[in-house]
Tab-separated table of C-alpha atoms in Angstrom:
chain	number	residue	atom	x	y	z
I	1	MET	CA	30.179	-14.019	-13.870
I	2	SER	CA	26.619	-12.944	-13.262
I	3	ASN	CA	25.178	-12.128	-9.862
I	4	LYS	CA	22.765	-14.864	-8.835
I	5	TYR	CA	19.871	-14.374	-6.440
I	6	LYS	CA	17.499	-16.815	-4.774
I	7	ILE	CA	14.034	-15.293	-4.734
I	8	ALA	CA	11.180	-16.766	-2.701
I	9	LEU	CA	7.875	-16.193	-4.490
I	10	ILE	CA	4.719	-16.075	-2.397
I	11	LYS	CA	1.917	-15.400	-4.851
I	12	GLY	CA	-0.917	-15.764	-2.362
I	13	ASP	CA	-4.617	-15.357	-3.129
I	14	GLY	CA	-6.913	-13.434	-5.445
I	15	ILE	CA	-4.943	-11.359	-7.930
I	16	GLY	CA	-1.678	-12.291	-6.204
I	17	PRO	CA	-0.580	-14.939	-8.722
I	18	GLU	CA	-1.377	-12.675	-11.696
I	19	ILE	CA	0.607	-9.677	-10.495
I	20	VAL	CA	3.588	-11.677	-9.230
I	21	ASP	CA	3.820	-13.459	-12.589
I	22	GLU	CA	4.169	-10.086	-14.318
I	23	ALA	CA	6.868	-8.951	-11.892
I	24	VAL	CA	8.778	-12.177	-12.580
I	25	LYS	CA	8.409	-11.532	-16.305
I	26	VAL	CA	10.033	-8.117	-15.884
I	27	LEU	CA	12.793	-9.491	-13.641
I	28	ASP	CA	13.621	-12.161	-16.213
I	29	ALA	CA	13.737	-9.553	-18.966
I	30	ILE	CA	16.103	-7.424	-16.885
I	31	ALA	CA	18.273	-10.449	-16.142
I	32	SER	CA	18.820	-10.975	-19.853
I	33	VAL	CA	20.438	-7.563	-20.278
I	34	GLU	CA	22.053	-6.877	-16.894
I	35	ASN	CA	24.111	-10.043	-16.389
I	36	ILE	CA	22.145	-11.162	-13.342
I	37	SER	CA	20.103	-14.300	-12.769
I	38	PHE	CA	17.279	-15.374	-10.505
I	39	ALA	CA	16.398	-18.758	-9.073
I	40	TYR	CA	12.766	-18.804	-7.956
I	41	ASN	CA	11.134	-21.046	-5.386
I	42	GLU	CA	7.391	-20.807	-4.769
I	43	TYR	CA	5.819	-21.091	-1.323
I	44	LEU	CA	2.271	-20.932	-0.015
I	45	MET	CA	0.914	-18.391	2.440
I	46	GLY	CA	-2.548	-17.074	3.190
I	47	GLY	CA	-5.810	-18.628	2.106
I	48	CYS	CA	-4.187	-20.979	-0.387
I	49	ALA	CA	-2.019	-22.338	2.447
I	50	VAL	CA	-5.091	-22.765	4.659
I	51	ASP	CA	-6.743	-24.752	1.866
I	52	VAL	CA	-3.774	-27.114	1.538
I	53	PHE	CA	-2.228	-27.204	5.022
I	54	ASP	CA	-4.952	-25.782	7.296
I	55	ASN	CA	-2.280	-23.228	8.265
I	56	PRO	CA	-1.842	-19.702	6.816
I	57	LEU	CA	1.950	-19.894	7.223
I	58	PRO	CA	3.471	-23.384	6.869
I	59	ALA	CA	6.920	-24.000	8.360
I	60	ASP	CA	8.279	-24.692	4.868
I	61	THR	CA	7.376	-21.157	3.808
I	62	ILE	CA	9.222	-19.646	6.762
I	63	SER	CA	12.361	-21.697	6.162
I	64	GLY	CA	12.218	-21.066	2.410
I	65	ALA	CA	11.923	-17.331	2.948
I	66	LEU	CA	14.779	-17.256	5.447
I	67	ASN	CA	17.015	-19.169	3.041
I	68	SER	CA	16.429	-16.742	0.170
I	69	ASP	CA	18.025	-13.438	-0.786
I	70	ALA	CA	14.611	-11.751	-0.907
I	71	VAL	CA	10.891	-12.504	-0.823
I	72	LEU	CA	8.523	-11.210	-3.521
I	73	PHE	CA	4.926	-11.380	-2.352
I	74	GLY	CA	1.558	-10.730	-4.002
I	75	ALA	CA	-1.518	-10.514	-1.766
I	76	ILE	CA	-3.594	-12.695	0.530
I	77	GLY	CA	-7.153	-13.073	1.747
I	78	GLY	CA	-10.672	-13.547	0.498
I	79	PRO	CA	-14.251	-13.483	1.830
I	80	GLN	CA	-14.370	-17.280	2.119
I	81	TYR	CA	-11.883	-17.073	4.982
I	82	ASP	CA	-13.635	-14.356	7.000
I	83	SER	CA	-15.361	-16.802	9.357
I	84	LEU	CA	-12.167	-18.653	10.314
I	85	PRO	CA	-10.746	-18.267	13.834
I	86	SER	CA	-8.167	-15.481	13.984
I	87	GLU	CA	-5.151	-17.808	14.136
I	88	LYS	CA	-6.160	-19.347	10.803
I	89	ARG	CA	-7.048	-16.155	8.953
I	90	PRO	CA	-4.823	-15.486	5.904
I	91	GLU	CA	-3.719	-12.131	7.338
I	92	MET	CA	-2.244	-13.876	10.347
I	93	GLY	CA	0.148	-15.674	7.991
I	94	LEU	CA	1.541	-12.364	6.768
I	95	LEU	CA	1.869	-10.934	10.277
I	96	LYS	CA	3.736	-14.051	11.397
I	97	LEU	CA	6.019	-13.982	8.345
I	98	ARG	CA	6.970	-10.372	9.040
I	99	LYS	CA	7.774	-11.362	12.599
I	100	ALA	CA	9.774	-14.432	11.498
I	101	LEU	CA	11.830	-12.341	9.058
I	102	ASN	CA	12.196	-9.554	11.633
I	103	VAL	CA	11.339	-6.995	8.971
I	104	PHE	CA	10.449	-4.205	11.363
I	105	ALA	CA	10.626	-1.318	8.877
I	106	ASN	CA	8.053	-0.906	6.122
I	107	ILE	CA	9.064	1.581	3.409
I	108	ARG	CA	6.178	2.887	1.311
I	109	PRO	CA	6.941	5.539	-1.332
I	110	ALA	CA	4.108	7.580	-2.797
I	111	VAL	CA	5.228	9.380	-5.948
I	112	ILE	CA	2.859	10.951	-8.461
I	113	PHE	CA	3.451	10.226	-12.137
I	114	ASP	CA	3.074	13.395	-14.210
I	115	GLU	CA	0.886	11.471	-16.663
I	116	LEU	CA	-1.538	10.453	-13.900
I	117	THR	CA	-2.179	13.672	-11.998
I	118	GLU	CA	-5.769	13.597	-13.283
I	119	ALA	CA	-6.226	10.128	-11.779
I	120	SER	CA	-5.970	11.550	-8.286
I	121	THR	CA	-9.183	12.514	-6.543
I	122	LEU	CA	-7.425	15.752	-5.534
I	123	LYS	CA	-6.814	18.808	-7.704
I	124	GLU	CA	-3.826	18.688	-10.028
I	125	GLU	CA	-2.149	21.684	-8.375
I	126	VAL	CA	-2.343	19.850	-5.015
I	127	VAL	CA	-0.822	16.554	-6.168
I	128	LYS	CA	1.611	17.513	-8.933
I	129	GLY	CA	5.120	16.891	-7.628
I	130	VAL	CA	4.146	14.766	-4.612
I	131	ASN	CA	7.063	12.564	-3.571
I	132	LEU	CA	6.774	11.302	-0.027
I	133	LEU	CA	7.908	8.240	1.890
I	134	VAL	CA	6.056	6.533	4.733
I	135	VAL	CA	8.345	4.676	7.146
I	136	ARG	CA	6.037	2.448	9.160
I	137	GLU	CA	7.009	0.297	12.137
I	138	LEU	CA	5.849	-3.169	11.178
I	139	THR	CA	6.340	-5.790	13.894
I	140	GLY	CA	5.151	-4.014	17.031
I	141	GLY	CA	2.311	-1.817	18.201
I	142	ILE	CA	-1.324	-2.749	18.538
I	143	TYR	CA	-1.229	-5.488	15.883
I	144	PHE	CA	1.123	-7.566	18.001
I	145	GLY	CA	0.643	-6.303	21.550
I	146	GLU	CA	-0.451	-8.588	24.359
I	147	PRO	CA	-2.801	-9.082	26.084
I	148	ARG	CA	-5.487	-9.199	23.422
I	149	GLU	CA	-8.840	-10.929	23.613
I	150	LYS	CA	-12.400	-10.904	22.360
I	151	LYS	CA	-15.150	-11.936	24.752
I	152	GLU	CA	-18.878	-11.894	24.259
I	153	ASP	CA	-19.419	-8.349	25.503
I	154	VAL	CA	-15.924	-6.871	25.559
I	155	ALA	CA	-12.772	-6.985	23.477
I	156	TYR	CA	-9.361	-5.393	23.877
I	157	ASN	CA	-5.992	-4.980	22.203
I	158	THR	CA	-2.769	-3.580	23.580
I	159	MET	CA	-0.680	-0.910	21.898
I	160	ILE	CA	2.857	-1.362	23.163
I	161	TYR	CA	6.281	-0.178	22.029
I	162	THR	CA	9.643	-0.521	23.715
I	163	ARG	CA	12.320	2.148	23.589
I	164	ASP	CA	14.526	-0.112	21.449
I	165	GLU	CA	11.726	-0.764	18.933
I	166	ILE	CA	11.185	2.964	18.508
I	167	LYS	CA	14.909	3.695	18.227
I	168	ARG	CA	15.492	1.208	15.439
I	169	ILE	CA	12.589	2.381	13.268
I	170	ALA	CA	13.511	6.026	13.898
I	171	LYS	CA	17.061	5.297	12.745
I	172	VAL	CA	15.719	3.875	9.469
I	173	ALA	CA	13.615	6.991	8.928
I	174	PHE	CA	16.492	9.368	9.625
I	175	GLU	CA	18.774	7.420	7.277
I	176	GLN	CA	16.109	7.615	4.556
I	177	ALA	CA	15.654	11.345	5.159
I	178	MET	CA	19.396	11.923	4.754
I	179	GLN	CA	19.070	10.587	1.194
I	180	ARG	CA	16.088	12.813	0.411
I	181	ASP	CA	15.082	16.347	1.468
I	182	LYS	CA	16.204	15.929	5.096
I	183	LYS	CA	12.798	16.378	6.686
I	184	ILE	CA	10.871	13.983	8.945
I	185	THR	CA	7.305	14.290	10.161
I	186	SER	CA	6.875	11.958	13.128
I	187	VAL	CA	3.207	11.047	13.497
I	188	ASP	CA	1.791	10.018	16.875
I	189	LYS	CA	-1.054	10.712	19.299
I	190	ALA	CA	1.045	11.978	22.194
I	191	ASN	CA	-1.747	14.157	23.561
I	192	VAL	CA	-3.721	11.100	24.733
I	193	LEU	CA	-1.568	7.945	24.388
I	194	GLU	CA	1.264	7.102	26.765
I	195	VAL	CA	2.873	4.929	24.111
I	196	SER	CA	2.986	7.960	21.802
I	197	LYS	CA	4.590	10.064	24.528
I	198	LEU	CA	7.439	7.556	24.670
I	199	TRP	CA	7.537	7.466	20.858
I	200	ARG	CA	7.976	11.245	20.659
I	201	GLU	CA	10.595	11.260	23.415
I	202	VAL	CA	12.730	8.611	21.710
I	203	VAL	CA	12.435	10.211	18.257
I	204	ILE	CA	13.609	13.547	19.670
I	205	GLU	CA	16.600	11.782	21.248
I	206	MET	CA	17.438	10.114	17.932
I	207	SER	CA	17.227	13.434	16.079
I	208	LYS	CA	20.304	14.662	17.953
I	209	ASP	CA	22.386	12.204	15.898
I	210	TYR	CA	21.055	13.763	12.679
I	211	PRO	CA	21.348	17.552	13.089
I	212	GLU	CA	20.888	18.094	9.345
I	213	VAL	CA	17.400	16.587	9.400
I	214	ARG	CA	14.501	18.864	10.262
I	215	LEU	CA	12.104	17.074	12.617
I	216	GLU	CA	8.480	17.985	13.172
I	217	HIS	CA	5.733	16.211	15.127
I	218	MET	CA	2.133	15.836	14.083
I	219	TYR	CA	-0.873	14.167	15.691
I	220	VAL	CA	-2.271	11.425	13.492
I	221	ASP	CA	-5.673	13.058	13.006
I	222	ASN	CA	-4.009	16.259	11.807
I	223	ALA	CA	-1.600	14.233	9.636
I	224	ALA	CA	-4.549	12.575	7.887
I	225	MET	CA	-6.042	15.983	7.202
I	226	GLN	CA	-2.741	17.533	6.075
I	227	LEU	CA	-2.049	14.588	3.759
I	228	ILE	CA	-5.181	15.511	1.825
I	229	ARG	CA	-4.844	19.296	2.191
I	230	ASN	CA	-1.186	19.667	1.207
I	231	PRO	CA	0.660	16.378	0.591
I	232	LYS	CA	3.706	18.191	-0.836
I	233	GLN	CA	4.630	19.401	2.646
I	234	PHE	CA	5.770	15.862	3.535
I	235	ASP	CA	9.102	14.225	2.786
I	236	VAL	CA	9.488	11.284	5.206
I	237	ILE	CA	6.597	10.313	7.465
I	238	LEU	CA	7.702	8.234	10.449
I	239	THR	CA	4.991	6.448	12.375
I	240	GLY	CA	3.842	3.299	14.146
I	241	ASN	CA	2.129	0.226	12.820
I	242	ILE	CA	-1.557	1.096	12.813
I	243	PHE	CA	-1.106	4.791	11.931
I	244	GLY	CA	1.246	3.886	9.083
I	245	ASP	CA	-1.172	1.295	7.759
I	246	ILE	CA	-3.928	3.886	7.478
I	247	LEU	CA	-1.892	6.873	6.262
I	248	SER	CA	-0.074	4.953	3.513
I	249	ASP	CA	-3.383	3.716	2.103
I	250	ALA	CA	-4.633	7.299	2.093
I	251	ALA	CA	-1.454	8.294	0.246
I	252	SER	CA	-2.268	5.758	-2.463
I	253	MET	CA	-5.359	7.695	-3.470
I	254	ILE	CA	-3.362	10.903	-3.703
I	255	ILE	CA	-1.347	9.377	-6.533
I	256	GLY	CA	-4.350	7.929	-8.341
I	257	SER	CA	-4.596	4.216	-7.618
I	258	ILE	CA	-3.697	1.788	-4.887
I	259	GLY	CA	-2.360	-0.334	-7.750
I	260	LEU	CA	0.611	2.044	-8.024
I	261	LEU	CA	2.072	1.802	-4.518
I	262	PRO	CA	4.931	-0.628	-3.808
I	263	SER	CA	6.593	-1.373	-0.494
I	264	SER	CA	9.627	-2.986	1.023
I	265	SER	CA	9.832	-4.478	4.498
I	266	ILE	CA	13.390	-4.542	5.776
I	267	GLY	CA	15.467	-4.816	8.916
I	268	GLY	CA	16.212	-8.526	9.015
I	269	LYS	CA	18.519	-10.642	6.884
I	270	VAL	CA	15.895	-11.077	4.152
I	271	GLY	CA	13.652	-8.315	2.817
I	272	LEU	CA	9.975	-8.726	1.916
I	273	TYR	CA	8.663	-6.844	-1.145
I	274	GLU	CA	4.966	-6.419	-1.871
I	275	PRO	CA	2.338	-4.049	-3.268
I	276	ILE	CA	0.331	-2.365	-0.540
I	277	HIS	CA	-3.034	-3.362	-2.011
I	278	GLY	CA	-5.035	-6.456	-1.131
I	279	SER	CA	-6.014	-9.576	-3.019
I	280	ALA	CA	-9.025	-7.956	-4.795
I	281	PRO	CA	-10.986	-11.219	-5.138
I	282	ASP	CA	-13.731	-9.403	-7.050
I	283	ILE	CA	-11.445	-8.951	-10.068
I	284	ALA	CA	-9.220	-12.035	-9.710
I	285	GLY	CA	-8.798	-14.043	-12.887
I	286	GLN	CA	-10.190	-11.318	-15.141
I	287	GLY	CA	-6.832	-9.995	-16.318
I	288	ILE	CA	-7.621	-6.427	-15.291
I	289	ALA	CA	-5.492	-6.011	-12.151
I	290	ASN	CA	-2.759	-3.377	-12.224
I	291	PRO	CA	0.650	-5.088	-11.798
I	292	ILE	CA	2.668	-1.863	-11.555
I	293	ALA	CA	2.853	-1.769	-7.743
I	294	THR	CA	4.226	-5.316	-7.701
I	295	ILE	CA	6.704	-4.555	-10.477
I	296	MET	CA	7.814	-1.447	-8.588
I	297	SER	CA	8.212	-3.621	-5.481
I	298	ALA	CA	10.525	-5.845	-7.535
I	299	SER	CA	12.488	-2.713	-8.434
I	300	MET	CA	12.816	-1.837	-4.735
I	301	MET	CA	14.054	-5.390	-4.172
I	302	LEU	CA	16.733	-4.984	-6.841
I	303	ARG	CA	17.821	-1.675	-5.347
I	304	ASP	CA	18.247	-3.252	-1.914
I	305	LEU	CA	20.216	-6.100	-3.502
I	306	GLY	CA	22.610	-3.527	-4.962
I	307	GLU	CA	21.391	-3.856	-8.553
I	308	LEU	CA	20.828	-0.139	-9.032
I	309	LYS	CA	21.089	-0.092	-12.812
I	310	ALA	CA	18.527	-2.875	-13.150
I	311	ALA	CA	16.170	-1.075	-10.767
I	312	ASP	CA	16.541	2.137	-12.774
I	313	ARG	CA	15.648	0.239	-15.945
I	314	ILE	CA	12.367	-0.896	-14.407
I	315	ASP	CA	11.477	2.517	-12.973
I	316	ASN	CA	12.195	4.251	-16.272
I	317	ALA	CA	10.262	1.621	-18.225
I	318	ILE	CA	7.163	2.186	-16.086
I	319	LYS	CA	7.376	5.945	-16.680
I	320	ASP	CA	7.816	5.411	-20.433
I	321	VAL	CA	4.888	2.993	-20.708
I	322	LEU	CA	2.607	5.404	-18.861
I	323	LYS	CA	3.896	8.305	-20.971
I	324	GLU	CA	2.953	6.359	-24.095
I	325	GLY	CA	-0.631	6.208	-22.831
I	326	TYR	CA	-0.933	2.562	-21.844
I	327	ARG	CA	-3.299	2.067	-18.909
I	328	THR	CA	-4.763	-0.832	-16.988
I	329	HIS	CA	-8.493	-0.792	-16.278
I	330	ASP	CA	-8.220	1.090	-12.975
I	331	LEU	CA	-6.700	4.014	-14.892
I	332	ALA	CA	-8.700	3.689	-18.105
I	333	ASN	CA	-10.276	7.143	-17.848
I	334	PHE	CA	-7.021	9.052	-17.615
I	335	ASP	CA	-5.377	9.914	-20.943
I	336	ALA	CA	-5.460	6.307	-22.067
I	337	LYS	CA	-4.213	5.683	-25.572
I	338	GLU	CA	-4.851	1.986	-25.036
I	339	VAL	CA	-6.345	0.029	-22.144
I	340	VAL	CA	-4.324	-3.136	-21.618
I	341	SER	CA	-4.629	-6.295	-19.565
I	342	THR	CA	-2.513	-7.282	-16.586
I	343	GLU	CA	-0.387	-9.510	-18.801
I	344	GLU	CA	-0.041	-6.903	-21.546
I	345	MET	CA	1.108	-4.262	-19.062
I	346	GLY	CA	3.766	-6.638	-17.724
I	347	SER	CA	4.948	-7.412	-21.243
I	348	LEU	CA	5.148	-3.732	-22.168
I	349	ILE	CA	7.224	-2.865	-19.101
I	350	ALA	CA	9.495	-5.847	-19.769
I	351	GLU	CA	9.954	-4.711	-23.363
I	352	TYR	CA	10.705	-1.080	-22.480
I	353	ALA	CA	13.057	-2.135	-19.678
I	354	THR	CA	15.324	-3.944	-22.128
I	355	LYS	CA	15.613	-1.119	-24.658
């Protein structure tokens, strides 16, 4: 009997539908050779949900996600929604979904492909061999803290973390480090922020349970500088919500394109898998978006579901396709044998994954 999985698809806005369709194409190709099957159900979130329901996260989407084995998500947002009140902005739908799923840990790998070292804005000797992992706390911190308010002449947000919130994300980071090079860089701003002082204190306490893992601390401003100066010094970066948001986007440029960075959000019963990039409305519908980050997110989903062989097939297929010189438009200037469309890239990866 084959393993069957219920996958909630949230395609979202902009390029979201295009890139999710290619990930589904690859998943279906894998299913044909790995004796697994997927049942997909589509749900609305973001701007498309505002258009239909006047709500960025309908109740049906929450219940559908919670009743699935995993959620595969594209991207949300667009300039036409910028003037909406904050509670109706597309981004608020994603924040609320993360909270509803209780996916407090965001895992963002940044790994350079040998074929794309020239695509990085940094020198080849700086980026070659980069393989780091950002573990970002996802459901706390300044994005969720109360009180928060905008008045005519003043606005404020609250950065807040509890001891338990810090402990659980630190545990995820230490467990990840145990499977890698056993090094964690905990990023904070403990020299000026009380919340960071607590963060550092709790992380040090947690480190006692993992004596094999080397722990270092770094202020976020220095971490941003070091990420550009010498990214190979990092193995696992552990940090809070806003710092992780910024640093992982910076990491995407180290490896050449934000279209290459996947992520998983875990911690609850159902994981959420998405590329870290946005909806890119300026290129939506043109067939030039890079689907690799979304396809890699699908691979992370398979790995978390226990389908390791299927995940390896996808990861190896991506490497082989890039090695053969196929590039989407964002990577067209870097050893491209052939520049392909979004759909063609998905088809190539699907083909190579079933060889």
